[in-house]
Coordinates of C-alpha atoms in Angstrom, one line a residue:
M24 CA -30.0 12.8 12.8
R25 CA -29.5 9.2 13.5
I26 CA -29.2 6.0 11.4
S27 CA -30.8 3.3 13.5
S28 CA -29.5 5.0 16.6
S29 CA -26.1 5.9 14.9
P30 CA -25.2 9.4 13.7
T31 CA -25.4 10.0 10.0
S32 CA -22.6 11.4 8.0
G33 CA -22.7 15.1 7.4
R34 CA -21.0 18.5 7.6
G35 CA -18.3 18.6 10.2
A36 CA -18.1 14.8 10.4
L37 CA -15.1 13.8 12.4
A38 CA -12.1 12.9 10.2
S39 CA -8.5 12.0 10.2
A40 CA -5.8 9.4 9.6
L41 CA -3.9 6.5 8.3
A42 CA -0.3 5.4 8.5
F43 CA 2.5 4.0 6.4
P44 CA 4.0 0.5 6.8
A45 CA 7.1 -0.1 8.7
L46 CA 9.7 -0.6 6.0
L47 CA 12.9 -1.0 7.9
A48 CA 16.0 0.2 6.2
M49 CA 19.3 -1.6 7.0
G50 CA 20.7 -0.4 10.3
V51 CA 17.8 2.0 10.9
T52 CA 15.2 1.3 13.7
A53 CA 11.6 2.2 13.0
R54 CA 9.8 4.4 15.5
A55 CA 6.2 5.0 16.3
E56 CA 5.4 8.7 16.5
T57 CA 2.3 10.5 17.4
A58 CA 1.2 13.6 15.5
P59 CA 2.2 17.0 17.0
P60 CA -0.4 19.5 18.0
L61 CA -1.8 21.2 14.9
P62 CA -1.2 25.0 14.5
V63 CA -4.8 25.4 13.2
P64 CA -7.9 23.2 13.6
P65 CA -8.4 20.8 10.6
T66 CA -11.0 21.6 8.0
P67 CA -13.6 18.8 7.6
V68 CA -14.0 17.3 4.2
E69 CA -17.7 17.7 3.2
T70 CA -19.1 14.3 2.5
I71 CA -22.6 12.8 2.2
E72 CA -21.6 9.2 2.9
P73 CA -23.8 7.4 5.3
H74 CA -22.3 6.0 8.5
V75 CA -22.6 2.2 9.0
P76 CA -25.8 1.5 10.9
I77 CA -25.0 0.3 14.4
A78 CA -26.4 -2.7 16.3
A79 CA -28.1 -2.6 19.8
G80 CA -26.0 -2.6 23.0
Q81 CA -22.7 -1.2 24.0
P82 CA -19.7 -2.2 21.7
C83 CA -16.3 -3.1 22.7
I84 CA -13.7 -0.8 21.1
V85 CA -10.3 -2.0 20.0
Q86 CA -7.8 0.8 19.2
L87 CA -5.6 -0.2 16.2
I88 CA -3.7 3.1 15.8
R89 CA -4.2 6.4 17.7
N90 CA -3.0 9.7 16.3
R91 CA -0.1 8.0 14.5
L92 CA 2.1 10.1 12.3
F93 CA 3.5 8.8 9.0
P94 CA 5.2 10.5 6.1
Q95 CA 5.8 9.1 2.7
Q96 CA 8.5 6.5 3.4
D97 CA 10.7 6.5 0.3
L98 CA 11.3 10.3 0.2
G99 CA 13.6 12.2 2.5
A100 CA 16.1 11.1 5.0
G101 CA 15.8 9.9 8.6
P102 CA 14.5 6.7 10.2
P103 CA 11.3 5.3 8.9
I104 CA 8.2 5.7 11.0
D105 CA 6.5 2.5 12.1
A106 CA 2.8 2.3 11.3
S107 CA 2.4 -1.4 12.1
F108 CA 0.2 -2.6 15.0
T109 CA -0.9 -5.8 16.7
F110 CA -4.6 -6.7 17.0
M111 CA -5.9 -8.7 19.9
P112 CA -9.6 -9.8 20.1
P113 CA -11.7 -8.0 22.6
P114 CA -11.9 -10.2 25.8
A115 CA -15.1 -8.5 27.0
C116 CA -16.9 -9.2 23.7
P117 CA -16.4 -12.8 22.7
R118 CA -17.8 -14.1 19.4
P119 CA -20.3 -14.1 17.8
W120 CA -20.8 -10.4 17.2
S121 CA -23.9 -8.8 15.7
K122 CA -21.9 -6.1 14.0
V123 CA -18.2 -5.2 13.5
I124 CA -17.5 -1.7 12.3
L125 CA -14.1 -0.2 11.3
K126 CA -13.7 3.6 11.8
V127 CA -10.8 5.4 10.3
D128 CA -10.1 9.1 11.0
I129 CA -7.5 10.8 8.7
T130 CA -5.8 14.1 9.0
S131 CA -3.7 15.6 6.3
M132 CA -1.0 17.5 8.2
R133 CA 0.4 19.3 5.1
W134 CA 0.1 19.4 1.3
A135 CA 0.5 15.8 0.1
I136 CA 0.4 13.9 -3.2
V137 CA -0.8 10.4 -2.2
D138 CA -2.9 8.2 -4.5
T139 CA -4.0 5.5 -2.1
L140 CA -4.3 5.0 1.7
G141 CA -5.0 1.6 3.2
L142 CA -5.2 -0.6 6.2
N143 CA -4.3 -4.3 6.3
L144 CA -4.8 -6.9 9.0
G145 CA -3.5 -10.5 8.7
G146 CA -2.9 -9.9 5.0
I147 CA -6.6 -8.8 4.4
T148 CA -7.3 -5.3 3.2
L149 CA -9.9 -3.8 5.6
F150 CA -9.9 -0.3 4.0
R151 CA -8.6 1.3 0.8
G152 CA -9.2 4.8 -0.1
G153 CA -7.8 8.0 -1.6
Q154 CA -7.1 11.5 -0.3
P155 CA -8.5 14.7 -1.6
R156 CA -5.2 16.6 -2.0
Y157 CA -6.3 19.9 -0.5
R158 CA -3.7 22.4 0.6
G159 CA -3.7 23.0 4.3
V160 CA -4.8 20.8 7.2
W161 CA -7.9 18.7 6.5
R162 CA -9.7 15.8 8.2
W163 CA -12.1 13.1 7.0
H164 CA -13.8 10.0 8.4
V165 CA -14.4 6.6 6.8
E166 CA -16.5 3.6 8.1
R167 CA -16.7 0.1 6.9
D168 CA -19.0 -2.8 7.8
L169 CA -16.7 -5.7 8.4
T170 CA -19.2 -8.1 10.0
D171 CA -18.6 -10.6 7.2
Y172 CA -14.9 -10.6 8.2
S173 CA -15.6 -11.7 11.8
A174 CA -13.6 -14.9 11.5
L175 CA -10.5 -12.8 10.9
F176 CA -11.0 -11.0 14.3
G177 CA -11.2 -14.2 16.3
S178 CA -7.4 -14.4 16.8
P179 CA -4.5 -12.0 17.1
H180 CA -3.0 -10.6 13.9
N181 CA -0.4 -8.1 12.8
G182 CA -1.5 -5.1 10.8
R183 CA -0.3 -2.0 9.1
M184 CA -1.5 1.2 7.6
W185 CA 0.2 2.4 4.4
T186 CA 0.2 4.8 1.4
I187 CA 1.0 4.6 -2.3
T188 CA 2.4 7.9 -3.6
N189 CA 2.3 9.3 -7.1
E190 CA 5.6 9.3 -8.9
D191 CA 5.5 13.1 -9.0
A192 CA 5.8 13.2 -5.3
R193 CA 9.6 12.8 -5.8
D194 CA 9.6 16.5 -6.3
Y195 CA 8.5 17.2 -2.7
S196 CA 10.4 16.6 0.5
S197 CA 9.1 14.1 3.1
R198 CA 8.2 17.0 5.3
D199 CA 5.5 17.9 2.9
L200 CA 4.0 14.4 2.9
A201 CA 2.6 13.8 6.4
F202 CA -0.7 12.3 7.7
A203 CA -1.9 11.4 11.1
G204 CA -4.3 8.6 11.7
T205 CA -6.6 6.9 14.2
A206 CA -8.3 3.5 13.5
T207 CA -10.6 1.5 15.7
L208 CA -12.8 -1.6 15.5
A209 CA -16.2 -1.6 17.3
F210 CA -17.5 -5.1 18.2
Y211 CA -21.3 -5.3 19.1
P212 CA -22.3 -8.3 21.2
A213 CA -25.3 -10.3 19.9
T214 CA -28.7 -9.3 21.5
A215 CA -32.3 -10.3 21.0
R216 CA -32.9 -7.1 19.0
T217 CA -29.8 -7.5 16.8
P218 CA -28.8 -11.2 16.8
A219 CA -25.5 -12.4 15.4
P220 CA -25.7 -13.1 11.7
R221 CA -24.4 -16.2 9.9
V222 CA -21.0 -15.0 8.7
P223 CA -18.3 -16.7 6.6
D224 CA -16.4 -19.4 8.6
A225 CA -13.0 -18.4 7.1
V226 CA -11.5 -15.3 5.6
V227 CA -8.4 -16.0 3.5
P228 CA -6.0 -13.4 2.1
I229 CA -5.5 -13.7 -1.6
N230 CA -2.5 -11.9 -3.2
G231 CA -3.0 -13.2 -6.8
Q232 CA 0.3 -15.0 -6.8
T233 CA 0.6 -17.5 -3.9
A234 CA -1.5 -20.6 -4.0
R235 CA -3.4 -21.3 -0.7
Y236 CA -4.3 -24.4 1.2
L237 CA -8.1 -24.2 1.9
P238 CA -10.6 -26.2 4.0
H239 CA -12.1 -29.2 2.3
N240 CA -15.7 -28.6 3.3
I241 CA -16.5 -25.4 1.5
V242 CA -20.1 -25.0 0.4
R243 CA -20.1 -21.3 -0.6
A244 CA -17.2 -19.0 -1.7
Y245 CA -16.9 -15.3 -2.4
L246 CA -14.0 -13.0 -3.3
D247 CA -14.1 -9.3 -2.4
V248 CA -11.9 -7.5 -5.0
N249 CA -11.0 -3.8 -5.4
N250 CA -9.6 -1.9 -8.3
E251 CA -9.3 1.8 -7.9
Q252 CA -7.3 2.6 -11.0
P253 CA -8.3 6.1 -12.2
W254 CA -8.6 7.5 -15.7
W255 CA -8.7 4.1 -17.5
F256 CA -11.8 5.3 -19.4
T257 CA -9.7 8.0 -21.1
C258 CA -7.2 5.5 -22.6
V259 CA -6.9 4.8 -26.3
P260 CA -5.8 1.7 -28.2
D261 CA -2.1 1.3 -28.5
R262 CA -2.2 1.2 -32.3
L263 CA -4.0 4.5 -32.4
A264 CA -1.7 6.1 -29.9
E265 CA 1.3 5.3 -32.1
R266 CA -0.4 6.8 -35.2
F267 CA -2.0 9.8 -33.5
P268 CA 0.1 11.1 -30.6
L269 CA -2.4 13.1 -28.6
Y270 CA -0.2 15.7 -26.9
D271 CA -1.7 18.1 -24.5
M272 CA -0.2 21.2 -22.9
Y273 CA 2.8 19.4 -21.5
A274 CA 6.2 19.8 -23.2
P275 CA 7.5 16.6 -24.7
G276 CA 9.4 14.7 -22.1
E277 CA 7.8 16.4 -19.1
K278 CA 6.3 14.0 -16.6
P279 CA 2.6 14.6 -16.2
H280 CA 0.9 14.5 -12.9
E281 CA -1.9 12.2 -13.7
G282 CA -4.1 11.4 -16.7
F283 CA -4.2 13.3 -20.0
S284 CA -0.5 13.0 -20.4
P285 CA 1.5 14.1 -23.5
A286 CA 2.3 10.8 -25.2
I287 CA -0.2 7.9 -25.6
Q288 CA -2.9 10.1 -24.0
G289 CA -2.0 8.9 -20.5
C290 CA -2.5 5.2 -21.1
G291 CA -3.1 2.5 -23.6
G292 CA -5.0 -0.7 -23.9
T293 CA -8.4 0.8 -24.9
S294 CA -10.9 2.6 -22.6
F295 CA -12.4 -0.7 -21.3
R296 CA -11.5 -2.4 -18.0
E297 CA -12.8 -5.5 -16.1
M298 CA -11.4 -7.8 -13.5
A299 CA -11.3 -11.4 -14.5
V300 CA -11.0 -14.0 -11.7
A301 CA -9.6 -17.5 -12.4
V302 CA -9.5 -20.5 -10.1
D303 CA -6.5 -22.8 -10.7
G304 CA -6.2 -21.2 -14.2
T305 CA -9.9 -21.7 -15.1
P306 CA -12.0 -18.6 -15.7
A307 CA -14.4 -18.3 -12.8
G308 CA -15.9 -14.8 -12.6
I309 CA -15.9 -11.2 -13.9
A310 CA -16.1 -8.0 -11.9
P311 CA -16.8 -4.6 -13.4
V312 CA -14.5 -1.7 -12.6
F313 CA -16.0 1.5 -11.2
P314 CA -14.9 4.6 -13.2
R315 CA -13.3 6.5 -10.3
I316 CA -12.4 10.1 -11.0
S317 CA -9.1 11.2 -9.5
P318 CA -9.0 14.7 -7.9
D319 CA -6.4 16.0 -10.3
V320 CA -7.5 16.0 -13.9
S321 CA -4.1 17.5 -15.0
E322 CA -1.2 19.5 -13.6
F323 CA -3.2 22.7 -14.5
L324 CA -6.6 21.6 -13.2
R325 CA -5.8 20.1 -9.8
N326 CA -8.7 19.5 -7.3
S327 CA -11.0 20.3 -10.2
I328 CA -14.0 18.2 -9.2
N329 CA -13.6 17.4 -5.6
A330 CA -13.4 20.5 -3.5
P331 CA -14.9 20.7 -1.0
A332 CA -17.1 17.7 -1.7
P333 CA -15.2 14.6 -3.1
S334 CA -16.5 12.6 -6.1
M335 CA -17.9 9.1 -5.6
Q336 CA -15.6 6.5 -4.0
Q337 CA -12.8 9.0 -3.7
L338 CA -12.3 8.5 0.0
D339 CA -13.5 4.9 0.2
F340 CA -13.2 2.3 -2.6
V341 CA -16.1 -0.1 -2.2
P342 CA -15.1 -3.7 -3.1
Y343 CA -17.1 -5.8 -5.6
R344 CA -18.0 -9.3 -4.4
V345 CA -17.5 -12.0 -6.9
D346 CA -19.6 -15.2 -6.3
L347 CA -17.3 -18.3 -6.7
T348 CA -19.8 -20.7 -5.2
P349 CA -20.0 -22.8 -8.4
F350 CA -16.3 -23.6 -7.8
A351 CA -16.7 -24.7 -4.2
A352 CA -16.0 -28.4 -5.1
I353 CA -12.8 -27.4 -7.0
L354 CA -11.6 -25.4 -4.0
N355 CA -12.3 -28.5 -1.8
E356 CA -9.9 -30.7 -3.7
A357 CA -6.5 -31.6 -2.1
G358 CA -3.5 -29.4 -2.6
P359 CA -3.1 -25.6 -2.8
H360 CA -5.4 -23.5 -5.0
H361 CA -4.5 -20.4 -6.9
V362 CA -7.0 -17.5 -7.2
S363 CA -5.8 -15.0 -9.8
T364 CA -7.1 -11.7 -8.4
P365 CA -6.0 -10.2 -5.1
G366 CA -8.8 -9.9 -2.5
A367 CA -10.4 -11.4 0.5
L368 CA -11.7 -15.0 0.0
L369 CA -14.8 -15.6 2.2
L370 CA -15.7 -19.2 2.8
Y371 CA -18.8 -20.8 4.2
L372 CA -18.2 -24.4 5.5
D373 CA -20.3 -27.4 6.0
R374 CA -20.3 -27.8 9.8
G375 CA -21.7 -31.4 9.5
R376 CA -19.1 -32.8 7.1
A377 CA -15.3 -32.6 7.0
H378 CA -15.0 -33.2 3.2
V379 CA -17.4 -32.0 0.6
T380 CA -17.3 -33.3 -3.0
G381 CA -18.9 -32.1 -6.1
A382 CA -18.1 -30.6 -9.6
V383 CA -18.4 -27.7 -12.0
T384 CA -20.9 -28.9 -14.6
T385 CA -21.2 -25.9 -16.9
N386 CA -18.8 -23.0 -17.6
T387 CA -19.4 -20.9 -20.7
L388 CA -16.9 -18.3 -19.5
I389 CA -14.2 -20.7 -20.7
G390 CA -13.1 -19.6 -24.2
A391 CA -15.5 -16.6 -24.2
A392 CA -14.0 -13.6 -26.0
G393 CA -13.4 -10.8 -23.5
L394 CA -11.5 -8.3 -25.7
P395 CA -13.5 -5.2 -26.6
R396 CA -14.2 -4.1 -30.2
W397 CA -13.4 -0.6 -31.2
T398 CA -13.7 1.6 -34.3
S399 CA -12.0 5.0 -35.0
T400 CA -12.6 8.0 -37.2
L401 CA -9.4 9.8 -36.0
S402 CA -7.6 11.7 -38.7
R403 CA -5.0 14.4 -38.8
T404 CA -5.0 17.3 -41.2
D405 CA -2.1 19.7 -41.0
E406 CA -1.7 20.3 -37.3
T407 CA -5.2 19.2 -36.2
T408 CA -6.4 15.8 -35.1
R409 CA -10.1 15.1 -34.9
G410 CA -12.4 12.1 -34.7
K411 CA -14.0 9.5 -32.4
I412 CA -13.1 6.2 -30.9
V413 CA -16.0 4.0 -30.1
T414 CA -15.4 1.0 -27.8
H415 CA -17.9 -1.8 -27.2
Q416 CA -17.8 -5.0 -25.1
G417 CA -20.5 -7.4 -24.2
R418 CA -20.5 -10.9 -22.7
D419 CA -23.0 -13.3 -21.3
F420 CA -22.0 -16.4 -19.4
E421 CA -23.3 -19.2 -17.2
I422 CA -21.5 -21.2 -14.6
R423 CA -23.1 -24.2 -12.8
G424 CA -21.7 -26.4 -10.0
F425 CA -22.8 -28.7 -7.2
V426 CA -21.6 -29.9 -3.8
N427 CA -22.7 -33.0 -1.8
T428 CA -23.3 -31.5 1.6
S429 CA -24.6 -32.8 4.9
R430 CA -28.0 -31.3 3.9
G431 CA -27.9 -33.1 0.5
R432 CA -26.8 -32.1 -3.0
V433 CA -26.8 -28.3 -3.4
E434 CA -26.7 -27.0 -7.0
T435 CA -25.7 -23.4 -7.9
R436 CA -26.4 -21.7 -11.2
L437 CA -24.8 -18.3 -11.9
T438 CA -25.7 -16.2 -14.9
Q439 CA -24.2 -12.8 -15.7
S440 CA -24.6 -10.3 -18.5
S441 CA -22.3 -7.3 -19.0
R442 CA -22.5 -4.4 -21.5
F443 CA -19.9 -1.7 -22.0
A444 CA -19.8 1.3 -24.4
N445 CA -17.6 4.3 -24.6
T446 CA -17.5 7.0 -27.2
Q447 CA -14.4 9.3 -27.0
T448 CA -14.3 12.5 -29.0
F449 CA -11.0 14.2 -29.7
H450 CA -10.0 17.6 -31.0
V451 CA -6.3 18.3 -30.7
E452 CA -4.5 21.3 -32.4
G453 CA -0.8 22.1 -32.5
P454 CA 2.5 20.7 -33.9
L455 CA 3.7 17.4 -32.6
E456 CA 7.3 18.6 -32.5
I457 CA 8.3 22.1 -31.4
T458 CA 11.5 23.4 -33.0
M459 CA 10.8 27.1 -33.4
P460 CA 12.3 29.5 -30.8
G461 CA 9.0 31.2 -30.1
G462 CA 5.9 29.8 -28.4
V463 CA 3.2 27.8 -30.2
D464 CA -0.5 27.6 -29.5
K465 CA -1.9 24.2 -28.5
L466 CA -5.4 22.9 -27.8
Y467 CA -6.5 19.6 -26.3
E468 CA -10.2 18.6 -26.1
Q469 CA -11.6 15.2 -25.1
G470 CA -15.1 14.0 -24.4
I471 CA -16.2 10.8 -22.8
D472 CA -19.7 9.3 -23.0
M473 CA -19.6 5.9 -21.2
S474 CA -22.0 3.3 -20.0
S475 CA -21.2 0.1 -18.1
T476 CA -23.9 -2.3 -16.8
T477 CA -23.8 -5.7 -15.1
E478 CA -26.6 -8.1 -14.3
R479 CA -25.9 -11.1 -12.1
T480 CA -28.3 -13.8 -10.8
V481 CA -27.4 -16.7 -8.6
R482 CA -29.8 -19.5 -7.8
R483 CA -29.3 -22.4 -5.4
W484 CA -31.4 -25.6 -5.2
I485 CA -31.5 -28.5 -2.8
G486 CA -33.0 -31.2 -4.9
S487 CA -35.9 -29.6 -6.8
R488 CA -36.5 -26.9 -4.1
L489 CA -35.2 -23.4 -4.8
V490 CA -33.6 -22.2 -1.5
S491 CA -32.2 -18.8 -2.6
R492 CA -32.1 -16.4 -5.5
D493 CA -29.8 -13.3 -5.4
H494 CA -30.0 -10.7 -8.2
V495 CA -27.8 -7.7 -8.5
S496 CA -28.0 -5.0 -11.2
L497 CA -25.3 -2.3 -11.5
S498 CA -24.9 0.7 -13.8
Y499 CA -22.0 3.1 -14.0
P500 CA -22.7 5.8 -16.5
L501 CA -20.2 8.7 -16.9
Q502 CA -19.9 11.8 -19.1
L503 CA -16.7 13.8 -19.0
G504 CA -15.5 16.8 -20.9
Y505 CA -12.0 18.2 -20.8
R506 CA -10.4 21.2 -22.6
L507 CA -7.0 22.9 -22.2
A508 CA -5.8 25.7 -24.4
G509 CA -2.6 27.8 -24.1
T510 CA 0.9 28.5 -25.4
L511 CA 3.9 26.3 -25.0
T512 CA 7.3 27.9 -25.1
P513 CA 10.5 25.9 -25.6
E514 CA 12.6 27.7 -23.0
E515 CA 15.3 26.1 -20.9
D516 CA 12.8 24.1 -18.9
W517 CA 9.8 24.5 -21.1
S518 CA 7.0 26.8 -20.0
S519 CA 3.3 26.7 -20.4
V520 CA 0.9 29.6 -20.3
I521 CA -2.7 28.4 -19.9
K522 CA -5.3 30.6 -21.6
D523 CA -8.3 28.5 -20.4
G524 CA -9.0 25.1 -19.1
T525 CA -12.3 23.4 -18.3
V526 CA -13.3 20.0 -16.9
A527 CA -16.9 18.9 -16.4
A528 CA -18.0 15.5 -15.1
R529 CA -21.4 13.9 -14.7
Q530 CA -21.4 10.5 -13.0
H531 CA -24.0 8.1 -11.6
L532 CA -24.1 4.8 -9.7
L533 CA -27.3 2.8 -9.8
Q534 CA -27.6 -0.5 -7.8
D535 CA -30.6 -2.7 -7.3
T536 CA -30.7 -5.9 -5.4
D537 CA -33.4 -8.5 -4.9
A538 CA -32.5 -11.4 -2.6
Y539 CA -35.0 -14.3 -2.0
K540 CA -34.8 -17.0 0.6
A541 CA -37.3 -19.9 0.8
G542 CA -39.7 -19.4 3.6
L543 CA -38.6 -15.8 4.2
G544 CA -39.4 -13.8 1.1
H545 CA -37.5 -11.0 -0.6
Y546 CA -35.1 -8.4 0.6
V547 CA -35.0 -5.5 -2.0
T548 CA -32.6 -2.5 -2.0
H549 CA -32.2 0.5 -4.2
L550 CA -29.2 2.8 -4.3
R551 CA -28.7 5.8 -6.5
R552 CA -25.8 8.1 -6.3
N553 CA -25.2 11.2 -8.5
F554 CA -22.2 13.6 -8.9
V555 CA -21.8 16.6 -11.2
G556 CA -18.7 18.7 -11.0
S557 CA -17.0 21.3 -13.1
R558 CA -14.2 23.8 -13.0
T559 CA -12.9 26.5 -15.4
R560 CA -9.5 28.1 -15.2
T561 CA -8.6 31.3 -17.1
L562 CA -5.6 33.7 -16.9
D563 CA -7.6 36.3 -15.1
R564 CA -9.9 34.0 -13.1
P565 CA -8.0 30.9 -12.0
D566 CA -10.9 29.5 -9.9
S567 CA -14.0 30.7 -11.7
D568 CA -17.1 28.4 -12.1
W569 CA -15.8 25.8 -9.6
S570 CA -18.9 23.9 -8.5
S571 CA -20.4 20.5 -7.8
V572 CA -23.7 18.8 -6.9
A573 CA -23.9 15.4 -5.3
S574 CA -26.7 13.2 -3.9
H575 CA -27.0 9.8 -2.1
Q576 CA -30.3 7.9 -2.0
Y577 CA -30.9 4.5 -0.5
T578 CA -34.0 2.5 0.4
D579 CA -35.0 -1.1 1.2
N580 CA -38.3 -2.9 1.6
F581 CA -37.7 -3.1 5.4
G582 CA -38.3 0.6 5.9
S583 CA -34.8 2.0 5.5
C584 CA -34.5 5.4 3.8
Y585 CA -31.3 7.5 3.6
R586 CA -31.1 10.8 1.6
A587 CA -28.3 13.4 1.5
D588 CA -27.7 16.2 -1.0
I589 CA -24.9 18.8 -1.2
T590 CA -24.1 21.7 -3.6
T591 CA -20.8 23.6 -3.7
L592 CA -19.5 26.8 -5.4
N593 CA -16.0 28.0 -5.7
G594 CA -14.8 25.9 -2.8
G595 CA -17.6 26.6 -0.4
V596 CA -20.8 24.7 0.5
Q597 CA -24.0 26.3 -0.8
S598 CA -26.5 23.9 0.6
F599 CA -26.5 20.6 2.6
T600 CA -29.6 18.6 3.4
H601 CA -30.1 15.2 5.2
G602 CA -33.3 13.2 5.2
T603 CA -35.3 15.4 2.8
G604 CA -37.6 13.0 0.9
C605 CA -37.6 10.2 3.5
P606 CA -40.6 9.6 5.8
G607 CA -40.8 12.5 8.2
N608 CA -37.9 14.1 6.3
S609 CA -35.5 12.1 8.5
N610 CA -33.0 9.4 7.7
Y611 CA -33.6 5.9 9.2
V612 CA -31.6 2.8 8.2
R613 CA -32.1 -0.7 9.6
W614 CA -29.1 -2.0 11.5
F615 CA -28.4 -4.8 9.0
A616 CA -28.6 -2.6 5.9
H617 CA -25.6 -1.6 3.7
P618 CA -26.5 2.0 2.5
D619 CA -23.0 2.5 1.1
G620 CA -23.6 -0.2 -1.6
S621 CA -21.3 -2.8 -0.2
A622 CA -22.3 -6.5 -0.6
N623 CA -25.3 -7.8 1.4
S624 CA -24.5 -11.2 2.9
L625 CA -28.0 -11.5 4.4
G626 CA -26.6 -13.6 7.3
W627 CA -29.0 -11.8 9.6
W628 CA -32.0 -13.2 7.7
H629 CA -32.4 -16.6 9.3

């Protein structure tokens, strides 16, 4: 199958690697090492992710890293391994490009506990993803459409590949934490069939701390942000965590692997998260946080809902694009400017004017209450805690601004509405303190029923003429059930005997966009992703009822259609289909489309 002449993602898709940054210890020289031959062929991670549609013509390929080995740097002895590289623009393919595609192949050489893998270039994060934590040698493949970052690739830059390791990895030696990686950039020259789109004129790295000097002729501004924090939707308010310690099967004082930990139920601060963006201290935008599910639900239910098919955004965290265009005039003012949230700042400049003036005229986000409201029926009787925590948050805001450009005065009006609701149900049995010499029975149950929606519309006028209207609708519903029952024995190192454990997750991602440009009409897209996974562990059947179902559906009004479905059972694939339901039962995606749900810049639509 092909996506606009490019292969679709499917079973056996090529996969492999990333690499860790060159952190040079005093007196130790970093070295670049390639991965040794593998004793067995890697097993492909089964994904239904679409490949990035390619453009016409033959691309120029720039190799960033090839088969580079990198262990977790802060564990184990020996010289650190250098995973840095230098990028040079492709001389045979000068700008402008019709398409720029990043391809990353990752191979897990051995058992590893790594939370995040990433690749940076010139301070900009090009890729950020997780790893599935399977035992043995596995490989997987990730692609990103980086055409909007073309300005970054016009000059040489230093880059690096890196990992962030879970704290529990301290219990493993560096020999157990090894990956190998290959990363390339494909640059497609502009052709008559696939012309070069209008891309941002500047891409600026934002670390959330350092103020940046920016151009003074900005007319549009966007910030690509990424937050991959797992398990925030299971958190409880700090005040309740102090009154009702929600211990699970871990012994007091034992460090949990991830989520559902003994004290404070893993995390505090309520079960609501959002990313607030401020410009020079003034609220400027809000981004929703996707409820990513980590592979390991607990120490006793590892790889519960991701083998052999990962859950949504497990291998590739898709950034959310915040529209900061109403603040363009503020960013044009003299002096450095501080943007509060780390990300990539994408700037469109006025090519006919060196300095653009303007103002922010309306900002109802200033002073708007962003804290969620919650209620609780939690109560404890004897050794049992039961009840619900219901968390709500809603906000509506409008931001207006204008800039005096070489085309005239351009006004922008942004309206956004967000709604969040999460009902957590708890049933916890067992003593909070264990002093008796024998074992005690404990039970921990938690249910999540969450909905998160965001509606955003941005309109731009020149005078009284509407020149564009962009509407995005997002929905992130999630249902999660967790149960762990067993016996905890206060021996020398504490021991737990699990009688039964179950996790079940049902997750969706719904995204609809409608972009209008004067004189051109509408570009409409629809994306729907579904994931259902569960696992049950008992004493006699540790891997019983281990299954998942996932689907990816994408269409647009220019004829694109992508469909993929997979079902798994007990670690094996039961069924895998591509194209079923599309015209001719075949996937076809136009070269400019973003079937992964990443932001549409519409620069191809002149």
